[in-house]
mmCIF file of C-alpha atoms in Angstrom:
data_model
loop_
_atom_site.group_PDB
_atom_site.id
_atom_site.type_symbol
_atom_site.label_atom_id
_atom_site.label_comp_id
_atom_site.label_asym_id
_atom_site.label_seq_id
_atom_site.Cartn_x
_atom_site.Cartn_y
_atom_site.Cartn_z
ATOM 1 C CA UNK S 1 -15.310 19.399 10.993
ATOM 2 C CA UNK S 2 -13.788 20.099 14.418
ATOM 3 C CA UNK S 3 -15.797 21.326 17.433
ATOM 4 C CA UNK S 4 -14.127 24.306 19.098
ATOM 5 C CA UNK S 5 -14.859 24.761 22.801
ATOM 6 C CA UNK S 6 -15.312 28.517 22.927
ATOM 7 C CA UNK S 7 -18.024 30.768 24.305
ATOM 8 C CA UNK S 8 -19.692 30.654 20.961
ATOM 9 C CA UNK S 9 -19.438 27.243 19.349
ATOM 10 C CA UNK S 10 -17.964 27.261 15.883
ATOM 11 C CA UNK S 11 -17.617 24.502 13.438
ATOM 12 C CA UNK S 12 -14.749 23.810 11.135
ATOM 13 C CA UNK S 13 -16.245 22.356 7.989
ATOM 14 C CA UNK S 14 -14.024 20.444 5.688
ATOM 15 C CA UNK S 15 -15.740 19.584 2.445
ATOM 16 C CA UNK S 16 -14.171 16.845 0.449
ATOM 17 C CA UNK S 17 -14.611 16.374 -3.285
ATOM 18 C CA UNK S 18 -13.253 12.817 -3.174
ATOM 19 C CA UNK S 19 -12.015 11.358 0.095
ATOM 20 C CA UNK S 20 -8.407 10.314 -0.340
ATOM 21 C CA UNK S 21 -5.176 11.610 1.201
ATOM 22 C CA UNK S 22 -1.694 10.816 0.050
ATOM 23 C CA UNK S 23 1.843 11.688 0.980
ATOM 24 C CA UNK S 24 3.481 13.694 -1.803
ATOM 25 C CA UNK S 25 7.113 12.941 -2.637
ATOM 26 C CA UNK S 26 9.627 15.283 -4.194
ATOM 27 C CA UNK S 27 12.600 13.025 -4.967
ATOM 28 C CA UNK S 28 12.814 9.620 -6.590
ATOM 29 C CA UNK S 29 15.025 7.318 -4.524
ATOM 30 C CA UNK S 30 15.148 3.541 -4.812
ATOM 31 C CA UNK S 31 14.218 2.031 -1.467
ATOM 32 C CA UNK S 32 12.995 -1.260 -0.056
ATOM 33 C CA UNK S 33 9.819 -2.216 1.760
ATOM 34 C CA UNK S 34 9.963 -5.538 3.609
ATOM 35 C CA UNK S 35 7.843 -7.401 6.123
ATOM 36 C CA UNK S 36 8.512 -10.353 8.427
ATOM 37 C CA UNK S 37 5.616 -12.812 8.661
ATOM 38 C CA UNK S 38 4.143 -13.287 12.123
ATOM 39 C CA UNK S 39 3.289 -16.996 11.735
ATOM 40 C CA UNK S 40 6.044 -19.588 11.356
ATOM 41 C CA UNK S 41 5.204 -22.045 8.570
ATOM 42 C CA UNK S 42 8.594 -23.709 8.682
ATOM 43 C CA UNK S 43 10.757 -23.896 5.581
ATOM 44 C CA UNK S 44 8.058 -22.710 3.168
ATOM 45 C CA UNK S 45 8.636 -19.442 1.316
ATOM 46 C CA UNK S 46 5.903 -16.767 1.429
ATOM 47 C CA UNK S 47 5.133 -15.776 -2.161
ATOM 48 C CA UNK S 48 3.560 -12.488 -3.295
ATOM 49 C CA UNK S 49 0.739 -13.751 -5.514
ATOM 50 C CA UNK S 50 -1.482 -10.722 -6.194
ATOM 51 C CA UNK S 51 -1.988 -7.082 -5.201
ATOM 52 C CA UNK S 52 -4.631 -4.361 -5.225
ATOM 53 C CA UNK S 53 -4.420 -0.613 -4.514
ATOM 54 C CA UNK S 54 -7.356 1.358 -3.100
ATOM 55 C CA UNK S 55 -8.421 4.991 -3.244
ATOM 56 C CA UNK S 56 -7.636 5.593 0.435
ATOM 57 C CA UNK S 57 -3.963 4.873 -0.275
ATOM 58 C CA UNK S 58 -3.832 1.389 1.219
ATOM 59 C CA UNK S 59 -2.565 -1.651 -0.628
ATOM 60 C CA UNK S 60 -3.582 -5.279 -0.140
ATOM 61 C CA UNK S 61 -1.448 -8.213 -1.248
ATOM 62 C CA UNK S 62 -2.139 -11.919 -1.198
ATOM 63 C CA UNK S 63 0.532 -14.250 0.180
ATOM 64 C CA UNK S 64 0.575 -17.935 -0.756
ATOM 65 C CA UNK S 65 2.696 -20.865 0.401
ATOM 66 C CA UNK S 66 3.147 -24.036 -1.605
ATOM 67 C CA UNK S 67 1.635 -27.185 -0.118
ATOM 68 C CA UNK S 68 4.062 -29.923 -1.170
ATOM 69 C CA UNK S 69 1.631 -32.657 -0.132
ATOM 70 C CA UNK S 70 -1.249 -31.635 -2.423
ATOM 71 C CA UNK S 71 0.819 -30.268 -5.350
ATOM 72 C CA UNK S 72 0.955 -33.080 -7.922
ATOM 73 C CA UNK S 73 1.571 -33.315 -11.672
ATOM 74 C CA UNK S 74 0.530 -29.995 -13.279
ATOM 75 C CA UNK S 75 -1.289 -28.742 -10.191
ATOM 76 C CA UNK S 76 0.280 -26.173 -7.876
ATOM 77 C CA UNK S 77 -1.600 -26.106 -4.572
ATOM 78 C CA UNK S 78 -1.309 -23.756 -1.605
ATOM 79 C CA UNK S 79 -2.017 -23.959 2.076
ATOM 80 C CA UNK S 80 -5.792 -23.723 2.461
ATOM 81 C CA UNK S 81 -5.946 -20.251 3.949
ATOM 82 C CA UNK S 82 -6.580 -16.835 2.385
ATOM 83 C CA UNK S 83 -3.570 -14.813 3.544
ATOM 84 C CA UNK S 84 -4.031 -11.069 3.022
ATOM 85 C CA UNK S 85 -1.585 -8.343 4.025
ATOM 86 C CA UNK S 86 -2.950 -4.806 4.347
ATOM 87 C CA UNK S 87 -0.229 -2.184 3.873
ATOM 88 C CA UNK S 88 -1.259 1.137 5.421
ATOM 89 C CA UNK S 89 -0.070 4.615 4.477
ATOM 90 C CA UNK S 90 2.265 4.745 7.482
ATOM 91 C CA UNK S 91 4.009 1.546 6.372
ATOM 92 C CA UNK S 92 2.445 -0.747 8.961
ATOM 93 C CA UNK S 93 1.195 -4.159 7.852
ATOM 94 C CA UNK S 94 -1.927 -5.901 9.154
ATOM 95 C CA UNK S 95 -2.011 -9.670 8.619
ATOM 96 C CA UNK S 96 -5.307 -11.430 7.895
ATOM 97 C CA UNK S 97 -5.346 -15.234 7.615
ATOM 98 C CA UNK S 98 -8.849 -16.430 6.798
ATOM 99 C CA UNK S 99 -10.152 -19.988 6.789
ATOM 100 C CA UNK S 100 -12.915 -19.947 4.182
ATOM 101 C CA UNK S 101 -13.993 -23.580 4.601
ATOM 102 C CA UNK S 102 -14.230 -24.167 0.866
ATOM 103 C CA UNK S 103 -13.116 -27.120 -1.230
ATOM 104 C CA UNK S 104 -9.384 -27.665 -1.400
ATOM 105 C CA UNK S 105 -9.245 -27.418 -5.210
ATOM 106 C CA UNK S 106 -9.966 -23.684 -4.851
ATOM 107 C CA UNK S 107 -6.402 -23.349 -3.583
ATOM 108 C CA UNK S 108 -4.837 -24.970 -6.656
ATOM 109 C CA UNK S 109 -3.818 -23.492 -9.996
ATOM 110 C CA UNK S 110 -3.306 -25.279 -13.306
ATOM 111 C CA UNK S 111 -2.929 -24.536 -16.995
ATOM 112 C CA UNK S 112 -6.155 -23.111 -18.433
ATOM 113 C CA UNK S 113 -7.459 -24.106 -21.850
ATOM 114 C CA UNK S 114 -6.976 -21.260 -24.344
ATOM 115 C CA UNK S 115 -9.237 -20.212 -27.199
ATOM 116 C CA UNK S 116 -12.898 -20.985 -27.702
ATOM 117 C CA UNK S 117 -15.931 -18.964 -26.742
ATOM 118 C CA UNK S 118 -16.507 -17.718 -23.193
ATOM 119 C CA UNK S 119 -19.673 -16.238 -21.715
ATOM 120 C CA UNK S 120 -20.523 -14.368 -18.520
ATOM 121 C CA UNK S 121 -24.052 -15.250 -17.478
ATOM 122 C CA UNK S 122 -26.513 -14.357 -14.739
ATOM 123 C CA UNK S 123 -26.228 -10.606 -15.319
ATOM 124 C CA UNK S 124 -29.861 -10.083 -14.300
ATOM 125 C CA UNK S 125 -30.971 -11.236 -17.744
ATOM 126 C CA UNK S 126 -29.223 -12.584 -20.790
ATOM 127 C CA UNK S 127 -25.511 -13.084 -21.112
ATOM 128 C CA UNK S 128 -22.400 -11.208 -22.105
ATOM 129 C CA UNK S 129 -20.640 -13.301 -24.751
ATOM 130 C CA UNK S 130 -17.059 -12.657 -25.821
ATOM 131 C CA UNK S 131 -16.384 -14.023 -29.297
ATOM 132 C CA UNK S 132 -13.012 -14.430 -30.894
ATOM 133 C CA UNK S 133 -9.563 -15.702 -30.146
ATOM 134 C CA UNK S 134 -8.399 -12.938 -27.850
ATOM 135 C CA UNK S 135 -10.401 -11.160 -25.145
ATOM 136 C CA UNK S 136 -9.527 -8.800 -22.301
ATOM 137 C CA UNK S 137 -11.908 -7.913 -19.474
ATOM 138 C CA UNK S 138 -11.512 -5.329 -16.676
ATOM 139 C CA UNK S 139 -13.760 -3.777 -14.026
ATOM 140 C CA UNK S 140 -13.515 -0.228 -12.668
ATOM 141 C CA UNK S 141 -15.398 2.174 -10.437
ATOM 142 C CA UNK S 142 -16.772 5.287 -12.132
ATOM 143 C CA UNK S 143 -16.911 8.980 -11.288
ATOM 144 C CA UNK S 144 -20.681 8.807 -10.767
ATOM 145 C CA UNK S 145 -20.164 6.387 -7.851
ATOM 146 C CA UNK S 146 -21.093 3.368 -9.949
ATOM 147 C CA UNK S 147 -19.187 0.583 -11.646
ATOM 148 C CA UNK S 148 -18.397 -0.521 -15.162
ATOM 149 C CA UNK S 149 -17.041 -3.575 -16.924
ATOM 150 C CA UNK S 150 -14.966 -2.864 -20.017
ATOM 151 C CA UNK S 151 -14.219 -5.734 -22.347
ATOM 152 C CA UNK S 152 -12.394 -6.059 -25.639
ATOM 153 C CA UNK S 153 -12.104 -8.871 -28.132
ATOM 154 C CA UNK S 154 -10.489 -9.403 -31.505
ATOM 155 C CA UNK S 155 -10.440 -12.150 -34.099
ATOM 156 C CA UNK S 156 -8.023 -13.279 -36.789
ATOM 157 C CA UNK S 157 -10.496 -15.515 -38.615
ATOM 158 C CA UNK S 158 -13.314 -13.234 -39.752
ATOM 159 C CA UNK S 159 -14.898 -14.441 -42.999
ATOM 160 C CA UNK S 160 -16.696 -11.177 -43.778
ATOM 161 C CA UNK S 161 -14.118 -8.481 -44.661
ATOM 162 C CA UNK S 162 -16.584 -5.757 -43.625
ATOM 163 C CA UNK S 163 -17.303 -7.155 -40.161
ATOM 164 C CA UNK S 164 -15.520 -5.719 -37.102
ATOM 165 C CA UNK S 165 -12.176 -7.392 -36.398
ATOM 166 C CA UNK S 166 -11.942 -5.916 -32.931
ATOM 167 C CA UNK S 167 -14.038 -3.882 -30.530
ATOM 168 C CA UNK S 168 -14.170 -2.440 -27.026
ATOM 169 C CA UNK S 169 -17.453 -2.160 -25.105
ATOM 170 C CA UNK S 170 -18.536 -0.872 -21.701
ATOM 171 C CA UNK S 171 -21.199 -2.351 -19.435
ATOM 172 C CA UNK S 172 -22.179 0.420 -16.939
ATOM 173 C CA UNK S 173 -23.708 -0.637 -13.623
ATOM 174 C CA UNK S 174 -25.122 2.093 -11.380
ATOM 175 C CA UNK S 175 -24.912 1.644 -7.639
ATOM 176 C CA UNK S 176 -27.797 -0.549 -6.437
ATOM 177 C CA UNK S 177 -29.127 -0.780 -9.995
ATOM 178 C CA UNK S 178 -29.428 -3.469 -12.640
ATOM 179 C CA UNK S 179 -26.838 -3.470 -15.438
ATOM 180 C CA UNK S 180 -27.588 -1.399 -18.529
ATOM 181 C CA UNK S 181 -27.065 -2.791 -22.035
ATOM 182 C CA UNK S 182 -23.427 -2.843 -23.126
ATOM 183 C CA UNK S 183 -22.261 0.150 -25.179
ATOM 184 C CA UNK S 184 -19.700 0.107 -27.973
ATOM 185 C CA UNK S 185 -16.904 2.661 -27.509
ATOM 186 C CA UNK S 186 -14.398 1.503 -30.150
ATOM 187 C CA UNK S 187 -14.237 -0.865 -33.116
ATOM 188 C CA UNK S 188 -12.031 -1.472 -36.133
ATOM 189 C CA UNK S 189 -12.167 -3.525 -39.336
ATOM 190 C CA UNK S 190 -8.377 -3.604 -39.738
ATOM 191 C CA UNK S 191 -7.299 -7.240 -40.218
ATOM 192 C CA UNK S 192 -4.692 -9.285 -38.326
ATOM 193 C CA UNK S 193 -5.078 -7.537 -34.967
ATOM 194 C CA UNK S 194 -4.680 -8.993 -31.495
ATOM 195 C CA UNK S 195 -5.967 -6.968 -28.529
ATOM 196 C CA UNK S 196 -3.343 -7.944 -25.979
ATOM 197 C CA UNK S 197 -3.733 -5.552 -23.047
ATOM 198 C CA UNK S 198 -6.421 -3.210 -21.700
ATOM 199 C CA UNK S 199 -6.024 -0.675 -18.900
ATOM 200 C CA UNK S 200 -8.942 1.514 -17.770
ATOM 201 C CA UNK S 201 -9.353 4.037 -14.972
ATOM 202 C CA UNK S 202 -10.671 7.479 -14.080
ATOM 203 C CA UNK S 203 -9.037 10.193 -16.204
ATOM 204 C CA UNK S 204 -7.751 12.194 -13.255
ATOM 205 C CA UNK S 205 -6.385 15.163 -15.214
ATOM 206 C CA UNK S 206 -9.080 15.001 -17.868
ATOM 207 C CA UNK S 207 -12.833 14.400 -17.866
ATOM 208 C CA UNK S 208 -14.513 11.036 -17.402
ATOM 209 C CA UNK S 209 -12.524 7.860 -17.925
ATOM 210 C CA UNK S 210 -9.666 6.609 -20.045
ATOM 211 C CA UNK S 211 -8.781 3.221 -21.521
ATOM 212 C CA UNK S 212 -5.411 2.348 -23.033
ATOM 213 C CA UNK S 213 -5.633 -0.556 -25.474
ATOM 214 C CA UNK S 214 -2.480 -2.366 -26.621
ATOM 215 C CA UNK S 215 -2.804 -3.904 -30.082
ATOM 216 C CA UNK S 216 -0.388 -6.204 -31.876
ATOM 217 C CA UNK S 217 -0.693 -6.475 -35.651
ATOM 218 C CA UNK S 218 0.504 -9.804 -36.994
ATOM 219 C CA UNK S 219 1.959 -10.161 -40.466
ATOM 220 C CA UNK S 220 2.554 -13.172 -42.740
ATOM 221 C CA UNK S 221 5.563 -15.312 -41.893
ATOM 222 C CA UNK S 222 8.778 -14.120 -43.471
ATOM 223 C CA UNK S 223 7.747 -10.481 -43.858
ATOM 224 C CA UNK S 224 8.357 -7.542 -41.545
ATOM 225 C CA UNK S 225 7.995 -8.136 -37.773
ATOM 226 C CA UNK S 226 4.752 -7.509 -35.919
ATOM 227 C CA UNK S 227 3.968 -3.943 -34.914
ATOM 228 C CA UNK S 228 2.395 -2.655 -31.719
ATOM 229 C CA UNK S 229 -0.187 0.118 -31.544
ATOM 230 C CA UNK S 230 -1.738 1.951 -28.617
ATOM 231 C CA UNK S 231 -5.274 3.323 -28.637
ATOM 232 C CA UNK S 232 -6.304 5.892 -26.019
ATOM 233 C CA UNK S 233 -10.079 6.159 -25.543
ATOM 234 C CA UNK S 234 -11.640 8.922 -23.433
ATOM 235 C CA UNK S 235 -15.291 8.378 -22.514
ATOM 236 C CA UNK S 236 -17.950 9.275 -19.945
ATOM 237 C CA UNK S 237 -19.681 6.964 -17.479
ATOM 238 C CA UNK S 238 -22.702 7.026 -19.795
ATOM 239 C CA UNK S 239 -20.624 5.434 -22.558
ATOM 240 C CA UNK S 240 -20.344 8.600 -24.658
ATOM 241 C CA UNK S 241 -16.941 8.692 -26.358
ATOM 242 C CA UNK S 242 -15.128 12.009 -26.031
ATOM 243 C CA UNK S 243 -12.089 11.187 -28.141
ATOM 244 C CA UNK S 244 -9.656 8.505 -29.127
ATOM 245 C CA UNK S 245 -6.074 8.701 -30.281
ATOM 246 C CA UNK S 246 -3.951 6.063 -31.965
ATOM 247 C CA UNK S 247 -0.197 5.874 -32.033
ATOM 248 C CA UNK S 248 1.965 3.400 -33.907
ATOM 249 C CA UNK S 249 5.214 2.063 -32.607
ATOM 250 C CA UNK S 250 6.943 5.427 -32.982
ATOM 251 C CA UNK S 251 7.882 5.074 -29.323
ATOM 252 C CA UNK S 252 10.800 2.916 -30.539
ATOM 253 C CA UNK S 253 10.520 0.572 -27.586
ATOM 254 C CA UNK S 254 13.472 -1.805 -27.177
ATOM 255 C CA UNK S 255 12.955 -5.425 -28.190
ATOM 256 C CA UNK S 256 13.565 -6.963 -24.763
ATOM 257 C CA UNK S 257 11.287 -9.974 -25.094
ATOM 258 C CA UNK S 258 11.730 -12.754 -27.689
ATOM 259 C CA UNK S 259 8.120 -13.866 -27.154
ATOM 260 C CA UNK S 260 5.911 -11.769 -29.494
ATOM 261 C CA UNK S 261 2.853 -12.524 -27.353
ATOM 262 C CA UNK S 262 4.332 -10.670 -24.362
ATOM 263 C CA UNK S 263 3.956 -7.016 -25.292
ATOM 264 C CA UNK S 264 4.478 -3.706 -23.540
ATOM 265 C CA UNK S 265 1.636 -2.951 -21.130
ATOM 266 C CA UNK S 266 0.536 0.674 -20.673
ATOM 267 C CA UNK S 267 -0.673 2.098 -17.352
ATOM 268 C CA UNK S 268 -2.145 5.599 -17.011
ATOM 269 C CA UNK S 269 -0.673 7.482 -14.041
ATOM 270 C CA UNK S 270 -2.666 9.533 -11.557
ATOM 271 C CA UNK S 271 -0.587 12.688 -12.060
ATOM 272 C CA UNK S 272 -0.446 12.476 -15.847
ATOM 273 C CA UNK S 273 1.700 10.435 -18.199
ATOM 274 C CA UNK S 274 2.013 6.707 -18.689
ATOM 275 C CA UNK S 275 4.155 3.825 -17.476
ATOM 276 C CA UNK S 276 5.110 1.168 -20.026
ATOM 277 C CA UNK S 277 6.255 -2.200 -18.680
ATOM 278 C CA UNK S 278 7.365 -5.507 -20.145
ATOM 279 C CA UNK S 279 7.839 -8.629 -18.013
ATOM 280 C CA UNK S 280 10.363 -11.110 -19.408
ATOM 281 C CA UNK S 281 10.685 -14.677 -18.070
ATOM 282 C CA UNK S 282 14.328 -15.731 -17.811
ATOM 283 C CA UNK S 283 13.956 -19.175 -16.250
ATOM 284 C CA UNK S 284 11.803 -21.264 -13.904
ATOM 285 C CA UNK S 285 10.251 -18.890 -11.355
ATOM 286 C CA UNK S 286 12.466 -16.047 -12.623
ATOM 287 C CA UNK S 287 11.260 -12.815 -14.230
ATOM 288 C CA UNK S 288 12.623 -9.379 -15.013
ATOM 289 C CA UNK S 289 10.616 -6.217 -15.626
ATOM 290 C CA UNK S 290 11.580 -3.373 -17.972
ATOM 291 C CA UNK S 291 9.974 0.035 -17.653
ATOM 292 C CA UNK S 292 9.815 3.426 -19.341
ATOM 293 C CA UNK S 293 7.692 6.557 -18.930
ATOM 294 C CA UNK S 294 6.110 8.978 -21.377
ATOM 295 C CA UNK S 295 4.660 12.320 -20.301
ATOM 296 C CA UNK S 296 1.567 12.138 -22.528
ATOM 297 C CA UNK S 297 2.595 15.098 -24.677
ATOM 298 C CA UNK S 298 5.140 13.384 -26.946
ATOM 299 C CA UNK S 299 6.628 9.958 -27.615
ATOM 300 C CA UNK S 300 10.016 10.492 -25.995
ATOM 301 C CA UNK S 301 10.852 7.615 -23.660
ATOM 302 C CA UNK S 302 11.821 8.680 -20.136
ATOM 303 C CA UNK S 303 13.866 6.174 -18.076
ATOM 304 C CA UNK S 304 12.453 5.275 -14.691
ATOM 305 C CA UNK S 305 14.663 5.404 -11.608
ATOM 306 C CA UNK S 306 15.249 1.651 -11.601
ATOM 307 C CA UNK S 307 18.126 0.188 -13.571
ATOM 308 C CA UNK S 308 16.613 -1.857 -16.415
ATOM 309 C CA UNK S 309 15.845 -4.682 -15.991
ATOM 310 C CA UNK S 310 14.592 -5.180 -12.413
ATOM 311 C CA UNK S 311 14.316 -8.687 -10.851
ATOM 312 C CA UNK S 312 10.707 -9.606 -10.151
ATOM 313 C CA UNK S 313 8.837 -12.099 -7.959
ATOM 314 C CA UNK S 314 7.587 -15.372 -9.436
ATOM 315 C CA UNK S 315 4.072 -14.015 -10.147
ATOM 316 C CA UNK S 316 5.288 -10.760 -11.689
ATOM 317 C CA UNK S 317 3.432 -8.521 -9.219
ATOM 318 C CA UNK S 318 3.950 -4.775 -9.370
ATOM 319 C CA UNK S 319 1.582 -2.060 -8.143
ATOM 320 C CA UNK S 320 1.134 1.660 -8.798
ATOM 321 C CA UNK S 321 -0.447 3.555 -5.907
ATOM 322 C CA UNK S 322 -2.594 6.664 -6.304
ATOM 323 C CA UNK S 323 0.287 8.833 -5.093
ATOM 324 C CA UNK S 324 2.471 7.617 -8.015
ATOM 325 C CA UNK S 325 4.484 5.249 -5.831
ATOM 326 C CA UNK S 326 5.567 2.120 -7.694
ATOM 327 C CA UNK S 327 6.198 -1.134 -5.821
ATOM 328 C CA UNK S 328 7.924 -4.051 -7.578
ATOM 329 C CA UNK S 329 7.818 -7.445 -5.867
ATOM 330 C CA UNK S 330 11.118 -9.237 -5.329
ATOM 331 C CA UNK S 331 11.906 -12.939 -5.562
ATOM 332 C CA UNK S 332 11.420 -14.466 -2.124
ATOM 333 C CA UNK S 333 14.539 -16.170 -0.768
ATOM 334 C CA UNK S 334 13.904 -16.144 3.005
ATOM 335 C CA UNK S 335 11.316 -18.206 4.871
ATOM 336 C CA UNK S 336 9.809 -15.335 6.851
ATOM 337 C CA UNK S 337 10.173 -12.227 4.635
ATOM 338 C CA UNK S 338 8.700 -10.720 1.502
ATOM 339 C CA UNK S 339 9.942 -7.514 -0.121
ATOM 340 C CA UNK S 340 9.228 -4.781 -2.642
ATOM 341 C CA UNK S 341 11.566 -2.358 -4.358
ATOM 342 C CA UNK S 342 9.964 1.093 -4.307
ATOM 343 C CA UNK S 343 10.330 4.323 -6.280
ATOM 344 C CA UNK S 344 8.225 7.450 -6.738
ATOM 345 C CA UNK S 345 7.298 8.078 -10.348
ATOM 346 C CA UNK S 346 7.408 11.672 -11.662
ATOM 347 C CA UNK S 347 4.265 13.810 -11.468
ATOM 348 C CA UNK S 348 4.036 15.315 -14.912
ATOM 349 C CA UNK S 349 1.032 17.527 -14.086
ATOM 350 C CA UNK S 350 1.979 18.350 -10.519
ATOM 351 C CA UNK S 351 2.018 22.084 -11.348
ATOM 352 C CA UNK S 352 -1.802 22.005 -11.354
ATOM 353 C CA UNK S 353 -1.796 21.361 -7.625
ATOM 354 C CA UNK S 354 -3.722 24.136 -5.870
ATOM 355 C CA UNK S 355 -4.054 22.172 -2.645
ATOM 356 C CA UNK S 356 -6.726 19.774 -3.889
ATOM 357 C CA UNK S 357 -4.533 16.855 -4.935
ATOM 358 C CA UNK S 358 -4.766 15.564 -1.368
ATOM 359 C CA UNK S 359 -8.489 15.113 -2.015
ATOM 360 C CA UNK S 360 -7.830 13.180 -5.231
ATOM 361 C CA UNK S 361 -9.598 15.731 -7.420
ATOM 362 C CA UNK S 362 -7.245 17.205 -9.997
ATOM 363 C CA UNK S 363 -9.726 19.331 -11.909
ATOM 364 C CA UNK S 364 -10.479 21.723 -9.026
ATOM 365 C CA UNK S 365 -8.669 25.052 -9.251
ATOM 366 C CA UNK S 366 -10.180 26.749 -6.180
ATOM 367 C CA UNK S 367 -13.123 26.692 -3.784
ATOM 368 C CA UNK S 368 -14.970 29.240 -1.694
ATOM 369 C CA UNK S 369 -14.729 28.661 1.220
ATOM 370 C CA UNK S 370 -11.261 27.197 0.927
ATOM 371 C CA UNK S 371 -10.377 23.738 2.153
ATOM 372 C CA UNK S 372 -9.724 23.412 5.896
ATOM 373 C CA UNK S 373 -11.318 26.792 6.585
ATOM 374 C CA UNK S 374 -13.533 27.677 9.557
ATOM 375 C CA UNK S 375 -17.035 28.624 8.446
ATOM 376 C CA UNK S 376 -20.444 29.140 9.944
ATOM 377 C CA UNK S 377 -22.737 26.058 9.989
ATOM 378 C CA UNK S 378 -25.534 28.086 8.356
ATOM 379 C CA UNK S 379 -23.528 28.845 5.193
ATOM 380 C CA UNK S 380 -25.817 29.063 2.163
ATOM 381 C CA UNK S 381 -23.467 28.486 -0.792
ATOM 382 C CA UNK S 382 -20.325 26.568 -1.671
ATOM 383 C CA UNK S 383 -18.448 27.605 -4.830
ATOM 384 C CA UNK S 384 -16.102 25.310 -6.775
ATOM 385 C CA UNK S 385 -14.017 26.549 -9.715
ATOM 386 C CA UNK S 386 -12.761 23.929 -12.188
ATOM 387 C CA UNK S 387 -9.932 24.145 -14.712
ATOM 388 C CA UNK S 388 -12.322 23.333 -17.540
ATOM 389 C CA UNK S 389 -16.043 22.905 -18.239
ATOM 390 C CA UNK S 390 -17.606 20.002 -16.363
ATOM 391 C CA UNK S 391 -20.901 18.179 -16.528
ATOM 392 C CA UNK S 392 -22.691 17.504 -13.259
ATOM 393 C CA UNK S 393 -22.620 13.817 -12.407
ATOM 394 C CA UNK S 394 -24.872 11.807 -10.131
ATOM 395 C CA UNK S 395 -22.322 12.069 -7.322
ATOM 396 C CA UNK S 396 -22.589 14.181 -4.190
ATOM 397 C CA UNK S 397 -20.627 16.965 -2.534
ATOM 398 C CA UNK S 398 -19.923 15.542 0.902
ATOM 399 C CA UNK S 399 -19.396 17.501 4.133
ATOM 400 C CA UNK S 400 -17.715 15.866 7.104
ATOM 401 C CA UNK S 401 -17.173 16.875 10.710
ATOM 402 C CA UNK S 402 -13.829 16.103 12.327
ATOM 403 C CA UNK S 403 -14.024 15.027 15.961
ATOM 404 C CA UNK S 404 -10.744 13.847 17.469
ATOM 405 C CA UNK S 405 -9.362 13.648 13.914
ATOM 406 C CA UNK S 406 -12.069 11.179 12.896
ATOM 407 C CA UNK S 407 -14.448 12.146 10.047
ATOM 408 C CA UNK S 408 -18.196 11.956 10.628
ATOM 409 C CA UNK S 409 -20.638 12.411 7.772
ATOM 410 C CA UNK S 410 -22.774 15.540 8.258
ATOM 411 C CA UNK S 411 -24.343 16.415 4.917
ATOM 412 C CA UNK S 412 -24.796 15.407 1.272
ATOM 413 C CA UNK S 413 -25.301 18.087 -1.369
ATOM 414 C CA UNK S 414 -26.927 16.425 -4.374
ATOM 415 C CA UNK S 415 -26.647 17.221 -8.063
ATOM 416 C CA UNK S 416 -30.050 18.938 -8.074
ATOM 417 C CA UNK S 417 -28.766 21.488 -5.537
ATOM 418 C CA UNK S 418 -25.838 22.537 -7.753
ATOM 419 C CA UNK S 419 -25.951 25.188 -10.451
#
């Protein structure tokens, strides 16, 4: 909302379905994003260790530097500082170097023990136990302004042929509330399955949420090679399953990785479609990444703009932003710089844009009053037209006032006020 200094004060109300703004690209060009570190650590390379993208369009990466003094045997230890780099929408980088004053072993990594039974405890009451040989666990935020943990597990050693061999469950957690009991959203009794990868997010061009589960089916030695399957699960924040689709390896993905345990990972894209990636180690601290796209309507592989394969940093970090920008970390070779290769992935459902993609809500067809319009502060009704039927969530319609281009919260419209 902007205050206009006229004889009769008017207010420009901008109502936002979800507060996010992104730059939209029209061409896919390979480019580079690099940054020179402000602090001189001598001849120690800055390594891109992890990354995270946020709904406001920013990206945060963690930088580590090897501490040669404390790195011994199978332990790799870093300088004892949490080095975060905040990449803003305008390309500027803010450096944060935090001394956490915690034990030094928290800055070391080593080979974890595989297999066994793991449990997550202290969830208000009871525990969340993951049984089996393979388990995948992810956390997401939900459309009803809450959170959810989605976890999958599979086993190759079930003694009861009728017992589930693999399952996916959701643990919803409302904001400021205790966790609810976990809810089963998928299970199978098919034998010899490994659940190898799980990706979950908001289903931006659909309703609710979506999970993509990568499954590898092992076969006896000497028979046909293992097959990969992909399960797409659409569900609501409540845990109600809307649909699921399975697809065998009809994608005819190239066999780029000799290690059968390193499969193609599937990421759902904000503007529709999916990105499939496979990271292949080629030597000590050397990796390459292969990538293809599918539009979500058929199984035809679409090449990305990179030339397969693409060199990758030692930790294999790549990040997809909400605006469909893909950043691939590069192997660090200079003592002060780190770099990404960058492309813009295609927007398969971009034709649904009626001006509301900038607000990160892809199901809105129109509103009355329109976005960025000048309206009276005593307006009685706000009308929102969606592409398809929707169910009212526990979220709010939020109205902000813009003063000097800074948003100030003015009003919440709750679910009970909507019809």
